[in-house]
């Protein structure tokens, strides 16, 4: 009887531990992410897949425990973050451009302005395979894992 109970307990514990997600693989700060689209008030703006003036345009890079970069098409841009991987909460602050170069097109200027004005509103995130979505009250930023 004791052996049966012990066996049931071991099987239960092993199934619980195996069913837990491996949070280290879900750590968004371990990867670079390409911005694919910005949704604001039900309007979706698609980021064109082309060469920009800035080689690292629209790539989210977590550079330390609290800093990140996400450059616009022509300017460098940085900010700070804090993250809770258990609750999928993120706080982004002080996101701003650190250089000022002229815009190359009206479309790029629209994308850059949306990004700079809205990214600080992100409060949560979701990861699904190679996709990362940052959510704000009226915003969604969709990223694809950079390979």
mmCIF file of N, CA and C in Angstrom:
data_model
loop_
_atom_site.group_PDB
_atom_site.id
_atom_site.type_symbol
_atom_site.label_atom_id
_atom_site.label_comp_id
_atom_site.label_asym_id
_atom_site.label_seq_id
_atom_site.Cartn_x
_atom_site.Cartn_y
_atom_site.Cartn_z
ATOM 1 N N UNK A 1 0.825 -1.190 0.000
ATOM 2 C CA UNK A 1 0.000 0.000 0.000
ATOM 3 C C UNK A 1 0.873 1.259 0.000
ATOM 4 N N UNK A 2 1.905 1.253 0.840
ATOM 5 C CA UNK A 2 2.808 2.410 0.889
ATOM 6 C C UNK A 2 3.520 2.581 -0.439
ATOM 7 N N UNK A 3 3.924 1.489 -1.057
ATOM 8 C CA UNK A 3 4.615 1.582 -2.348
ATOM 9 C C UNK A 3 3.687 2.132 -3.431
ATOM 10 N N UNK A 4 2.434 1.724 -3.402
ATOM 11 C CA UNK A 4 1.462 2.226 -4.387
ATOM 12 C C UNK A 4 1.233 3.717 -4.201
ATOM 13 N N UNK A 5 1.091 4.117 -2.955
ATOM 14 C CA UNK A 5 0.895 5.536 -2.660
ATOM 15 C C UNK A 5 2.111 6.359 -3.068
ATOM 16 N N UNK A 6 3.283 5.832 -2.789
ATOM 17 C CA UNK A 6 4.528 6.509 -3.158
ATOM 18 C C UNK A 6 4.649 6.606 -4.676
ATOM 19 N N UNK A 7 4.296 5.548 -5.383
ATOM 20 C CA UNK A 7 4.343 5.549 -6.837
ATOM 21 C C UNK A 7 3.372 6.586 -7.414
ATOM 22 N N UNK A 8 2.165 6.644 -6.887
ATOM 23 C CA UNK A 8 1.182 7.631 -7.346
ATOM 24 C C UNK A 8 1.679 9.048 -7.085
ATOM 25 N N UNK A 9 2.246 9.282 -5.912
ATOM 26 C CA UNK A 9 2.782 10.599 -5.577
ATOM 27 C C UNK A 9 3.909 10.994 -6.525
ATOM 28 N N UNK A 10 4.810 10.068 -6.800
ATOM 29 C CA UNK A 10 5.930 10.359 -7.712
ATOM 30 C C UNK A 10 5.439 10.662 -9.120
ATOM 31 N N UNK A 11 4.476 9.878 -9.608
ATOM 32 C CA UNK A 11 3.931 10.118 -10.940
ATOM 33 C C UNK A 11 3.229 11.467 -11.019
ATOM 34 N N UNK A 12 2.494 11.805 -9.972
ATOM 35 C CA UNK A 12 1.795 13.088 -9.938
ATOM 36 C C UNK A 12 2.784 14.239 -9.954
ATOM 37 N N UNK A 13 3.808 14.156 -9.126
ATOM 38 C CA UNK A 13 4.810 15.224 -9.072
ATOM 39 C C UNK A 13 5.571 15.340 -10.377
ATOM 40 N N UNK A 14 5.903 14.223 -10.987
ATOM 41 C CA UNK A 14 6.655 14.291 -12.239
ATOM 42 C C UNK A 14 5.796 14.872 -13.353
ATOM 43 N N UNK A 15 4.504 14.561 -13.372
ATOM 44 C CA UNK A 15 3.650 15.131 -14.413
ATOM 45 C C UNK A 15 3.454 16.629 -14.211
ATOM 46 N N UNK A 16 3.375 17.060 -12.970
ATOM 47 C CA UNK A 16 3.257 18.495 -12.690
ATOM 48 C C UNK A 16 4.523 19.221 -13.110
ATOM 49 N N UNK A 17 5.671 18.684 -12.761
ATOM 50 C CA UNK A 17 6.921 19.366 -13.094
ATOM 51 C C UNK A 17 7.174 19.352 -14.591
ATOM 52 N N UNK A 18 6.733 18.308 -15.297
ATOM 53 C CA UNK A 18 6.912 18.259 -16.741
ATOM 54 C C UNK A 18 5.949 19.176 -17.466
ATOM 55 N N UNK A 19 4.803 19.438 -16.882
ATOM 56 C CA UNK A 19 3.822 20.277 -17.559
ATOM 57 C C UNK A 19 4.113 21.758 -17.421
ATOM 58 N N UNK A 20 4.967 22.132 -16.505
ATOM 59 C CA UNK A 20 5.331 23.538 -16.361
ATOM 60 C C UNK A 20 6.133 23.987 -17.571
ATOM 61 N N UNK A 21 5.871 25.206 -17.982
ATOM 62 C CA UNK A 21 6.649 25.774 -19.082
ATOM 63 C C UNK A 21 8.052 26.084 -18.610
ATOM 64 N N UNK A 22 9.008 25.904 -19.490
ATOM 65 C CA UNK A 22 10.385 26.279 -19.193
ATOM 66 C C UNK A 22 10.508 27.777 -19.427
ATOM 67 N N UNK A 23 10.453 28.577 -18.358
ATOM 68 C CA UNK A 23 10.432 30.040 -18.482
ATOM 69 C C UNK A 23 11.718 30.583 -19.095
ATOM 70 N N UNK A 24 12.839 29.862 -18.947
ATOM 71 C CA UNK A 24 14.073 30.386 -19.524
ATOM 72 C C UNK A 24 13.979 30.458 -21.045
ATOM 73 N N UNK A 25 13.226 29.546 -21.659
ATOM 74 C CA UNK A 25 13.081 29.602 -23.108
ATOM 75 C C UNK A 25 12.105 30.702 -23.525
ATOM 76 N N UNK A 26 11.278 31.172 -22.591
ATOM 77 C CA UNK A 26 10.329 32.242 -22.879
ATOM 78 C C UNK A 26 10.870 33.617 -22.487
ATOM 79 N N UNK A 27 12.107 33.695 -22.103
ATOM 80 C CA UNK A 27 12.693 34.970 -21.695
ATOM 81 C C UNK A 27 12.922 35.829 -22.935
ATOM 82 N N UNK A 28 12.059 36.801 -23.123
ATOM 83 C CA UNK A 28 12.122 37.617 -24.338
ATOM 84 C C UNK A 28 13.411 38.431 -24.427
ATOM 85 N N UNK A 29 14.079 38.652 -23.301
ATOM 86 C CA UNK A 29 15.286 39.472 -23.310
ATOM 87 C C UNK A 29 16.492 38.722 -23.886
ATOM 88 N N UNK A 30 16.350 37.425 -24.125
ATOM 89 C CA UNK A 30 17.455 36.638 -24.672
ATOM 90 C C UNK A 30 17.515 36.686 -26.197
ATOM 91 N N UNK A 31 16.567 37.358 -26.828
ATOM 92 C CA UNK A 31 16.475 37.379 -28.286
ATOM 93 C C UNK A 31 16.335 38.804 -28.801
ATOM 94 N N UNK A 32 16.656 38.978 -30.079
ATOM 95 C CA UNK A 32 16.349 40.211 -30.789
ATOM 96 C C UNK A 32 15.047 39.979 -31.542
ATOM 97 N N UNK A 33 14.250 41.048 -31.692
ATOM 98 C CA UNK A 33 12.914 40.931 -32.269
ATOM 99 C C UNK A 33 12.705 41.978 -33.354
ATOM 100 N N UNK A 34 12.246 41.545 -34.529
ATOM 101 C CA UNK A 34 11.946 42.455 -35.644
ATOM 102 C C UNK A 34 10.499 42.933 -35.541
ATOM 103 N N UNK A 35 10.319 44.238 -35.563
ATOM 104 C CA UNK A 35 8.975 44.804 -35.531
ATOM 105 C C UNK A 35 8.278 44.525 -36.864
ATOM 106 N N UNK A 36 7.080 43.932 -36.791
ATOM 107 C CA UNK A 36 6.322 43.570 -37.977
ATOM 108 C C UNK A 36 5.166 44.540 -38.214
ATOM 109 N N UNK A 37 4.480 44.916 -37.126
ATOM 110 C CA UNK A 37 3.342 45.821 -37.286
ATOM 111 C C UNK A 37 3.040 46.546 -35.986
ATOM 112 N N UNK A 38 2.325 47.646 -36.127
ATOM 113 C CA UNK A 38 1.819 48.428 -34.997
ATOM 114 C C UNK A 38 0.316 48.573 -35.196
ATOM 115 N N UNK A 39 -0.433 48.204 -34.175
ATOM 116 C CA UNK A 39 -1.879 48.385 -34.219
ATOM 117 C C UNK A 39 -2.231 49.446 -33.188
ATOM 118 N N UNK A 40 -2.935 50.482 -33.637
ATOM 119 C CA UNK A 40 -3.359 51.557 -32.745
ATOM 120 C C UNK A 40 -4.782 51.932 -33.116
ATOM 121 N N UNK A 41 -5.675 51.845 -32.130
ATOM 122 C CA UNK A 41 -7.091 52.157 -32.331
ATOM 123 C C UNK A 41 -7.645 51.447 -33.573
ATOM 124 N N UNK A 42 -7.373 50.147 -33.650
ATOM 125 C CA UNK A 42 -7.857 49.262 -34.723
ATOM 126 C C UNK A 42 -7.300 49.568 -36.108
ATOM 127 N N UNK A 43 -6.303 50.433 -36.205
ATOM 128 C CA UNK A 43 -5.599 50.686 -37.459
ATOM 129 C C UNK A 43 -4.276 49.928 -37.400
ATOM 130 N N UNK A 44 -3.999 49.088 -38.380
ATOM 131 C CA UNK A 44 -2.757 48.320 -38.409
ATOM 132 C C UNK A 44 -1.803 48.942 -39.419
ATOM 133 N N UNK A 45 -0.606 49.233 -38.962
ATOM 134 C CA UNK A 45 0.453 49.747 -39.819
ATOM 135 C C UNK A 45 1.505 48.656 -39.953
ATOM 136 N N UNK A 46 1.729 48.193 -41.164
ATOM 137 C CA UNK A 46 2.702 47.145 -41.442
ATOM 138 C C UNK A 46 4.071 47.791 -41.679
ATOM 139 N N UNK A 47 5.093 47.222 -41.071
ATOM 140 C CA UNK A 47 6.455 47.714 -41.273
ATOM 141 C C UNK A 47 6.983 47.100 -42.574
ATOM 142 N N UNK A 48 7.381 47.907 -43.537
ATOM 143 C CA UNK A 48 7.890 47.345 -44.797
ATOM 144 C C UNK A 48 9.173 46.547 -44.559
ATOM 145 N N UNK A 49 9.304 45.455 -45.262
ATOM 146 C CA UNK A 49 10.518 44.642 -45.172
ATOM 147 C C UNK A 49 11.457 45.100 -46.279
ATOM 148 N N UNK A 50 12.304 46.050 -45.943
ATOM 149 C CA UNK A 50 13.228 46.626 -46.922
ATOM 150 C C UNK A 50 14.453 47.145 -46.196
ATOM 151 N N UNK A 51 15.416 47.630 -46.940
ATOM 152 C CA UNK A 51 16.591 48.248 -46.344
ATOM 153 C C UNK A 51 16.246 49.684 -45.974
ATOM 154 N N UNK A 52 16.618 50.045 -44.744
ATOM 155 C CA UNK A 52 16.402 51.399 -44.252
ATOM 156 C C UNK A 52 17.745 52.103 -44.110
ATOM 157 N N UNK A 53 17.708 53.406 -43.925
ATOM 158 C CA UNK A 53 18.924 54.179 -43.688
ATOM 159 C C UNK A 53 19.676 53.610 -42.486
ATOM 160 N N UNK A 54 18.943 53.273 -41.435
ATOM 161 C CA UNK A 54 19.511 52.698 -40.223
ATOM 162 C C UNK A 54 19.531 51.174 -40.370
ATOM 163 N N UNK A 55 20.715 50.568 -40.329
ATOM 164 C CA UNK A 55 20.843 49.111 -40.508
ATOM 165 C C UNK A 55 20.073 48.304 -39.464
ATOM 166 N N UNK A 56 19.921 48.834 -38.271
ATOM 167 C CA UNK A 56 19.228 48.130 -37.188
ATOM 168 C C UNK A 56 17.819 48.664 -36.972
ATOM 169 N N UNK A 57 17.194 49.157 -38.025
ATOM 170 C CA UNK A 57 15.861 49.741 -37.903
ATOM 171 C C UNK A 57 14.843 48.699 -37.470
ATOM 172 N N UNK A 58 14.034 49.087 -36.509
ATOM 173 C CA UNK A 58 12.892 48.302 -36.045
ATOM 174 C C UNK A 58 13.273 46.939 -35.466
ATOM 175 N N UNK A 59 14.455 46.853 -34.881
ATOM 176 C CA UNK A 59 14.884 45.621 -34.212
ATOM 177 C C UNK A 59 14.977 45.912 -32.715
ATOM 178 N N UNK A 60 14.161 45.215 -31.941
ATOM 179 C CA UNK A 60 14.156 45.349 -30.482
ATOM 180 C C UNK A 60 15.282 44.505 -29.911
ATOM 181 N N UNK A 61 16.201 45.177 -29.181
ATOM 182 C CA UNK A 61 17.342 44.492 -28.564
ATOM 183 C C UNK A 61 17.387 44.870 -27.093
ATOM 184 N N UNK A 62 17.343 43.868 -26.238
ATOM 185 C CA UNK A 62 17.494 44.086 -24.800
ATOM 186 C C UNK A 62 18.980 44.040 -24.502
ATOM 187 N N UNK A 63 19.542 45.181 -24.100
ATOM 188 C CA UNK A 63 20.996 45.281 -23.958
ATOM 189 C C UNK A 63 21.489 45.073 -22.538
ATOM 190 N N UNK A 64 20.612 45.129 -21.555
ATOM 191 C CA UNK A 64 21.016 44.900 -20.167
ATOM 192 C C UNK A 64 19.791 44.474 -19.377
ATOM 193 N N UNK A 65 19.928 44.419 -18.065
ATOM 194 C CA UNK A 65 18.808 44.040 -17.202
ATOM 195 C C UNK A 65 17.672 45.057 -17.241
ATOM 196 N N UNK A 66 17.956 46.284 -17.733
ATOM 197 C CA UNK A 66 16.910 47.313 -17.690
ATOM 198 C C UNK A 66 16.898 48.254 -18.890
ATOM 199 N N UNK A 67 17.750 48.037 -19.878
ATOM 200 C CA UNK A 67 17.817 48.939 -21.029
ATOM 201 C C UNK A 67 17.588 48.166 -22.328
ATOM 202 N N UNK A 68 17.036 48.873 -23.309
ATOM 203 C CA UNK A 68 16.822 48.268 -24.622
ATOM 204 C C UNK A 68 17.005 49.320 -25.698
ATOM 205 N N UNK A 69 17.156 48.857 -26.926
ATOM 206 C CA UNK A 69 17.149 49.755 -28.081
ATOM 207 C C UNK A 69 16.114 49.239 -29.073
ATOM 208 N N UNK A 70 15.491 50.156 -29.744
ATOM 209 C CA UNK A 70 14.551 49.859 -30.824
ATOM 210 C C UNK A 70 14.598 51.064 -31.755
ATOM 211 N N UNK A 71 15.546 51.011 -32.688
ATOM 212 C CA UNK A 71 15.799 52.146 -33.563
ATOM 213 C C UNK A 71 14.674 52.353 -34.565
ATOM 214 N N UNK A 72 14.471 53.598 -34.936
ATOM 215 C CA UNK A 72 13.530 53.913 -36.001
ATOM 216 C C UNK A 72 14.248 53.722 -37.341
ATOM 217 N N UNK A 73 13.599 54.093 -38.429
ATOM 218 C CA UNK A 73 14.201 53.872 -39.747
ATOM 219 C C UNK A 73 15.483 54.671 -39.952
ATOM 220 N N UNK A 74 15.600 55.813 -39.278
ATOM 221 C CA UNK A 74 16.787 56.648 -39.471
ATOM 222 C C UNK A 74 17.495 57.049 -38.183
ATOM 223 N N UNK A 75 16.833 56.940 -37.041
ATOM 224 C CA UNK A 75 17.408 57.411 -35.788
ATOM 225 C C UNK A 75 17.612 56.279 -34.788
ATOM 226 N N UNK A 76 18.640 56.444 -33.958
ATOM 227 C CA UNK A 76 18.809 55.538 -32.828
ATOM 228 C C UNK A 76 17.774 55.866 -31.772
ATOM 229 N N UNK A 77 17.262 54.833 -31.090
ATOM 230 C CA UNK A 77 16.265 55.062 -30.043
ATOM 231 C C UNK A 77 16.469 54.038 -28.937
ATOM 232 N N UNK A 78 16.369 54.507 -27.693
ATOM 233 C CA UNK A 78 16.607 53.653 -26.527
ATOM 234 C C UNK A 78 15.518 53.886 -25.485
ATOM 235 N N UNK A 79 15.491 53.001 -24.510
ATOM 236 C CA UNK A 79 14.551 53.149 -23.409
ATOM 237 C C UNK A 79 14.913 52.209 -22.280
ATOM 238 N N UNK A 80 14.096 52.240 -21.252
ATOM 239 C CA UNK A 80 14.280 51.373 -20.086
ATOM 240 C C UNK A 80 13.075 50.455 -19.949
ATOM 241 N N UNK A 81 13.277 49.341 -19.285
ATOM 242 C CA UNK A 81 12.172 48.418 -19.075
ATOM 243 C C UNK A 81 12.352 47.677 -17.759
ATOM 244 N N UNK A 82 11.252 47.189 -17.237
ATOM 245 C CA UNK A 82 11.266 46.182 -16.180
ATOM 246 C C UNK A 82 10.241 45.143 -16.599
ATOM 247 N N UNK A 83 10.522 43.900 -16.255
ATOM 248 C CA UNK A 83 9.707 42.807 -16.782
ATOM 249 C C UNK A 83 9.445 41.765 -15.710
ATOM 250 N N UNK A 84 8.271 41.186 -15.761
ATOM 251 C CA UNK A 84 7.910 40.067 -14.900
ATOM 252 C C UNK A 84 7.460 38.942 -15.828
ATOM 253 N N UNK A 85 8.318 37.926 -15.994
ATOM 254 C CA UNK A 85 8.013 36.839 -16.916
ATOM 255 C C UNK A 85 6.894 35.931 -16.418
ATOM 256 N N UNK A 86 6.662 35.909 -15.128
ATOM 257 C CA UNK A 86 5.605 35.051 -14.584
ATOM 258 C C UNK A 86 4.234 35.599 -14.954
ATOM 259 N N UNK A 87 4.050 36.910 -14.797
ATOM 260 C CA UNK A 87 2.748 37.535 -15.093
ATOM 261 C C UNK A 87 2.678 38.145 -16.492
ATOM 262 N N UNK A 88 3.797 38.062 -17.247
ATOM 263 C CA UNK A 88 3.878 38.656 -18.589
ATOM 264 C C UNK A 88 3.593 40.153 -18.571
ATOM 265 N N UNK A 89 4.078 40.822 -17.545
ATOM 266 C CA UNK A 89 3.930 42.276 -17.430
ATOM 267 C C UNK A 89 5.257 42.938 -17.797
ATOM 268 N N UNK A 90 5.150 44.069 -18.439
ATOM 269 C CA UNK A 90 6.340 44.842 -18.799
ATOM 270 C C UNK A 90 6.040 46.320 -18.598
ATOM 271 N N UNK A 91 7.012 47.042 -18.124
ATOM 272 C CA UNK A 91 6.911 48.496 -18.010
ATOM 273 C C UNK A 91 8.024 49.078 -18.868
ATOM 274 N N UNK A 92 7.649 49.898 -19.811
ATOM 275 C CA UNK A 92 8.612 50.566 -20.674
ATOM 276 C C UNK A 92 8.583 52.048 -20.341
ATOM 277 N N UNK A 93 9.764 52.612 -20.176
ATOM 278 C CA UNK A 93 9.824 54.030 -19.821
ATOM 279 C C UNK A 93 10.958 54.717 -20.568
ATOM 280 N N UNK A 94 10.803 56.000 -20.722
ATOM 281 C CA UNK A 94 11.822 56.874 -21.300
ATOM 282 C C UNK A 94 12.289 56.420 -22.683
ATOM 283 N N UNK A 95 11.386 55.838 -23.464
ATOM 284 C CA UNK A 95 11.738 55.465 -24.831
ATOM 285 C C UNK A 95 11.772 56.727 -25.683
ATOM 286 N N UNK A 96 12.919 56.964 -26.314
ATOM 287 C CA UNK A 96 13.089 58.188 -27.096
ATOM 288 C C UNK A 96 14.218 58.029 -28.103
ATOM 289 N N UNK A 97 14.207 58.894 -29.105
ATOM 290 C CA UNK A 97 15.282 58.897 -30.097
ATOM 291 C C UNK A 97 16.494 59.620 -29.528
ATOM 292 N N UNK A 98 17.671 59.118 -29.878
ATOM 293 C CA UNK A 98 18.906 59.733 -29.376
ATOM 294 C C UNK A 98 19.688 60.416 -30.490
ATOM 295 N N UNK A 99 19.220 60.291 -31.714
ATOM 296 C CA UNK A 99 19.808 61.014 -32.835
ATOM 297 C C UNK A 99 18.673 61.678 -33.602
ATOM 298 N N UNK A 100 19.004 62.651 -34.427
ATOM 299 C CA UNK A 100 17.996 63.322 -35.236
ATOM 300 C C UNK A 100 18.494 63.448 -36.664
ATOM 301 N N UNK A 101 17.984 62.574 -37.508
ATOM 302 C CA UNK A 101 18.296 62.585 -38.933
ATOM 303 C C UNK A 101 16.982 62.804 -39.662
ATOM 304 N N UNK A 102 17.010 63.457 -40.781
ATOM 305 C CA UNK A 102 15.781 63.687 -41.537
ATOM 306 C C UNK A 102 15.121 62.393 -41.975
ATOM 307 N N UNK A 103 13.800 62.394 -42.062
ATOM 308 C CA UNK A 103 13.043 61.221 -42.499
ATOM 309 C C UNK A 103 13.198 61.047 -44.008
ATOM 310 N N UNK A 104 13.072 59.812 -44.478
ATOM 311 C CA UNK A 104 13.229 59.556 -45.902
ATOM 312 C C UNK A 104 11.913 59.462 -46.653
ATOM 313 N N UNK A 105 10.811 59.183 -45.939
ATOM 314 C CA UNK A 105 9.509 59.112 -46.606
ATOM 315 C C UNK A 105 8.405 59.406 -45.597
ATOM 316 N N UNK A 106 7.246 59.758 -46.108
ATOM 317 C CA UNK A 106 6.098 60.036 -45.248
ATOM 318 C C UNK A 106 5.666 58.782 -44.498
ATOM 319 N N UNK A 107 5.683 57.631 -45.178
ATOM 320 C CA UNK A 107 5.302 56.368 -44.527
ATOM 321 C C UNK A 107 6.220 56.039 -43.360
ATOM 322 N N UNK A 108 7.519 56.188 -43.568
ATOM 323 C CA UNK A 108 8.474 55.922 -42.491
ATOM 324 C C UNK A 108 8.282 56.896 -41.336
ATOM 325 N N UNK A 109 8.013 58.140 -41.655
ATOM 326 C CA UNK A 109 7.795 59.145 -40.611
ATOM 327 C C UNK A 109 6.573 58.767 -39.774
ATOM 328 N N UNK A 110 5.520 58.292 -40.414
ATOM 329 C CA UNK A 110 4.316 57.852 -39.698
ATOM 330 C C UNK A 110 4.640 56.698 -38.762
ATOM 331 N N UNK A 111 5.360 55.703 -39.260
ATOM 332 C CA UNK A 111 5.745 54.542 -38.438
ATOM 333 C C UNK A 111 6.605 54.988 -37.266
ATOM 334 N N UNK A 112 7.608 55.806 -37.547
ATOM 335 C CA UNK A 112 8.521 56.264 -36.496
ATOM 336 C C UNK A 112 7.779 57.038 -35.410
ATOM 337 N N UNK A 113 6.861 57.914 -35.821
ATOM 338 C CA UNK A 113 6.098 58.698 -34.845
ATOM 339 C C UNK A 113 5.204 57.808 -33.989
ATOM 340 N N UNK A 114 4.537 56.834 -34.618
ATOM 341 C CA UNK A 114 3.716 55.889 -33.847
ATOM 342 C C UNK A 114 4.561 55.165 -32.811
ATOM 343 N N UNK A 115 5.697 54.678 -33.238
ATOM 344 C CA UNK A 115 6.576 53.926 -32.347
ATOM 345 C C UNK A 115 7.036 54.775 -31.169
ATOM 346 N N UNK A 116 7.552 55.948 -31.445
ATOM 347 C CA UNK A 116 8.072 56.820 -30.389
ATOM 348 C C UNK A 116 6.959 57.275 -29.445
ATOM 349 N N UNK A 117 5.793 57.578 -29.978
ATOM 350 C CA UNK A 117 4.696 58.087 -29.148
ATOM 351 C C UNK A 117 4.007 57.004 -28.333
ATOM 352 N N UNK A 118 3.978 55.763 -28.828
ATOM 353 C CA UNK A 118 3.125 54.749 -28.210
ATOM 354 C C UNK A 118 3.839 53.649 -27.427
ATOM 355 N N UNK A 119 5.107 53.384 -27.703
ATOM 356 C CA UNK A 119 5.756 52.223 -27.067
ATOM 357 C C UNK A 119 5.781 52.329 -25.544
ATOM 358 N N UNK A 120 5.898 53.523 -25.008
ATOM 359 C CA UNK A 120 5.902 53.688 -23.544
ATOM 360 C C UNK A 120 4.585 53.246 -22.904
ATOM 361 N N UNK A 121 3.535 53.044 -23.707
ATOM 362 C CA UNK A 121 2.237 52.613 -23.181
ATOM 363 C C UNK A 121 2.128 51.105 -23.000
ATOM 364 N N UNK A 122 3.109 50.342 -23.469
ATOM 365 C CA UNK A 122 3.042 48.885 -23.361
ATOM 366 C C UNK A 122 3.079 48.462 -21.893
ATOM 367 N N UNK A 123 2.192 47.523 -21.543
ATOM 368 C CA UNK A 123 2.100 47.073 -20.151
ATOM 369 C C UNK A 123 2.159 45.555 -20.002
ATOM 370 N N UNK A 124 1.986 44.832 -21.108
ATOM 371 C CA UNK A 124 2.038 43.371 -21.018
ATOM 372 C C UNK A 124 2.529 42.807 -22.337
ATOM 373 N N UNK A 125 2.829 41.504 -22.320
ATOM 374 C CA UNK A 125 3.316 40.872 -23.534
ATOM 375 C C UNK A 125 2.844 39.424 -23.586
ATOM 376 N N UNK A 126 2.925 38.881 -24.789
ATOM 377 C CA UNK A 126 2.615 37.479 -25.008
ATOM 378 C C UNK A 126 3.617 36.925 -26.006
ATOM 379 N N UNK A 127 4.099 35.717 -25.754
ATOM 380 C CA UNK A 127 5.021 35.043 -26.664
ATOM 381 C C UNK A 127 4.343 33.788 -27.178
ATOM 382 N N UNK A 128 4.373 33.617 -28.488
ATOM 383 C CA UNK A 128 3.843 32.411 -29.108
ATOM 384 C C UNK A 128 4.853 31.964 -30.159
ATOM 385 N N UNK A 129 5.643 30.945 -29.802
ATOM 386 C CA UNK A 129 6.709 30.457 -30.675
ATOM 387 C C UNK A 129 7.669 31.591 -31.017
ATOM 388 N N UNK A 130 7.687 32.034 -32.269
ATOM 389 C CA UNK A 130 8.619 33.081 -32.695
ATOM 390 C C UNK A 130 7.990 34.467 -32.738
ATOM 391 N N UNK A 131 6.798 34.611 -32.170
ATOM 392 C CA UNK A 131 6.102 35.897 -32.174
ATOM 393 C C UNK A 131 6.046 36.490 -30.771
ATOM 394 N N UNK A 132 6.274 37.780 -30.696
ATOM 395 C CA UNK A 132 6.156 38.543 -29.456
ATOM 396 C C UNK A 132 5.178 39.678 -29.723
ATOM 397 N N UNK A 133 4.203 39.822 -28.842
ATOM 398 C CA UNK A 133 3.266 40.943 -28.946
ATOM 399 C C UNK A 133 3.320 41.733 -27.650
ATOM 400 N N UNK A 134 3.598 43.019 -27.770
ATOM 401 C CA UNK A 134 3.521 43.940 -26.640
ATOM 402 C C UNK A 134 2.159 44.625 -26.711
ATOM 403 N N UNK A 135 1.473 44.678 -25.573
ATOM 404 C CA UNK A 135 0.132 45.252 -25.521
ATOM 405 C C UNK A 135 0.116 46.508 -24.661
ATOM 406 N N UNK A 136 -0.605 47.509 -25.117
ATOM 407 C CA UNK A 136 -0.960 48.668 -24.321
ATOM 408 C C UNK A 136 -2.467 48.728 -24.251
ATOM 409 N N UNK A 137 -3.001 49.828 -23.768
ATOM 410 C CA UNK A 137 -4.459 49.957 -23.674
ATOM 411 C C UNK A 137 -5.116 49.929 -25.053
ATOM 412 N N UNK A 138 -4.545 50.660 -26.014
ATOM 413 C CA UNK A 138 -5.084 50.716 -27.377
ATOM 414 C C UNK A 138 -4.041 50.341 -28.424
ATOM 415 N N UNK A 139 -2.936 49.722 -27.995
ATOM 416 C CA UNK A 139 -1.814 49.470 -28.883
ATOM 417 C C UNK A 139 -1.431 47.985 -28.865
ATOM 418 N N UNK A 140 -0.921 47.523 -29.996
ATOM 419 C CA UNK A 140 -0.272 46.224 -30.097
ATOM 420 C C UNK A 140 0.925 46.364 -31.001
ATOM 421 N N UNK A 141 2.055 45.861 -30.532
ATOM 422 C CA UNK A 141 3.284 45.869 -31.315
ATOM 423 C C UNK A 141 3.649 44.412 -31.564
ATOM 424 N N UNK A 142 3.644 43.997 -32.828
ATOM 425 C CA UNK A 142 3.906 42.611 -33.163
ATOM 426 C C UNK A 142 5.347 42.504 -33.667
ATOM 427 N N UNK A 143 6.088 41.564 -33.069
ATOM 428 C CA UNK A 143 7.482 41.316 -33.417
ATOM 429 C C UNK A 143 7.644 39.859 -33.815
ATOM 430 N N UNK A 144 8.652 39.591 -34.629
ATOM 431 C CA UNK A 144 9.043 38.235 -34.999
ATOM 432 C C UNK A 144 10.479 38.040 -34.521
ATOM 433 N N UNK A 145 10.747 36.863 -33.939
ATOM 434 C CA UNK A 145 12.089 36.575 -33.436
ATOM 435 C C UNK A 145 13.097 36.663 -34.578
ATOM 436 N N UNK A 146 14.184 37.391 -34.327
ATOM 437 C CA UNK A 146 15.262 37.547 -35.305
ATOM 438 C C UNK A 146 16.105 36.286 -35.288
ATOM 439 N N UNK A 147 16.273 35.670 -36.436
ATOM 440 C CA UNK A 147 17.037 34.409 -36.493
ATOM 441 C C UNK A 147 18.376 34.604 -37.119
#
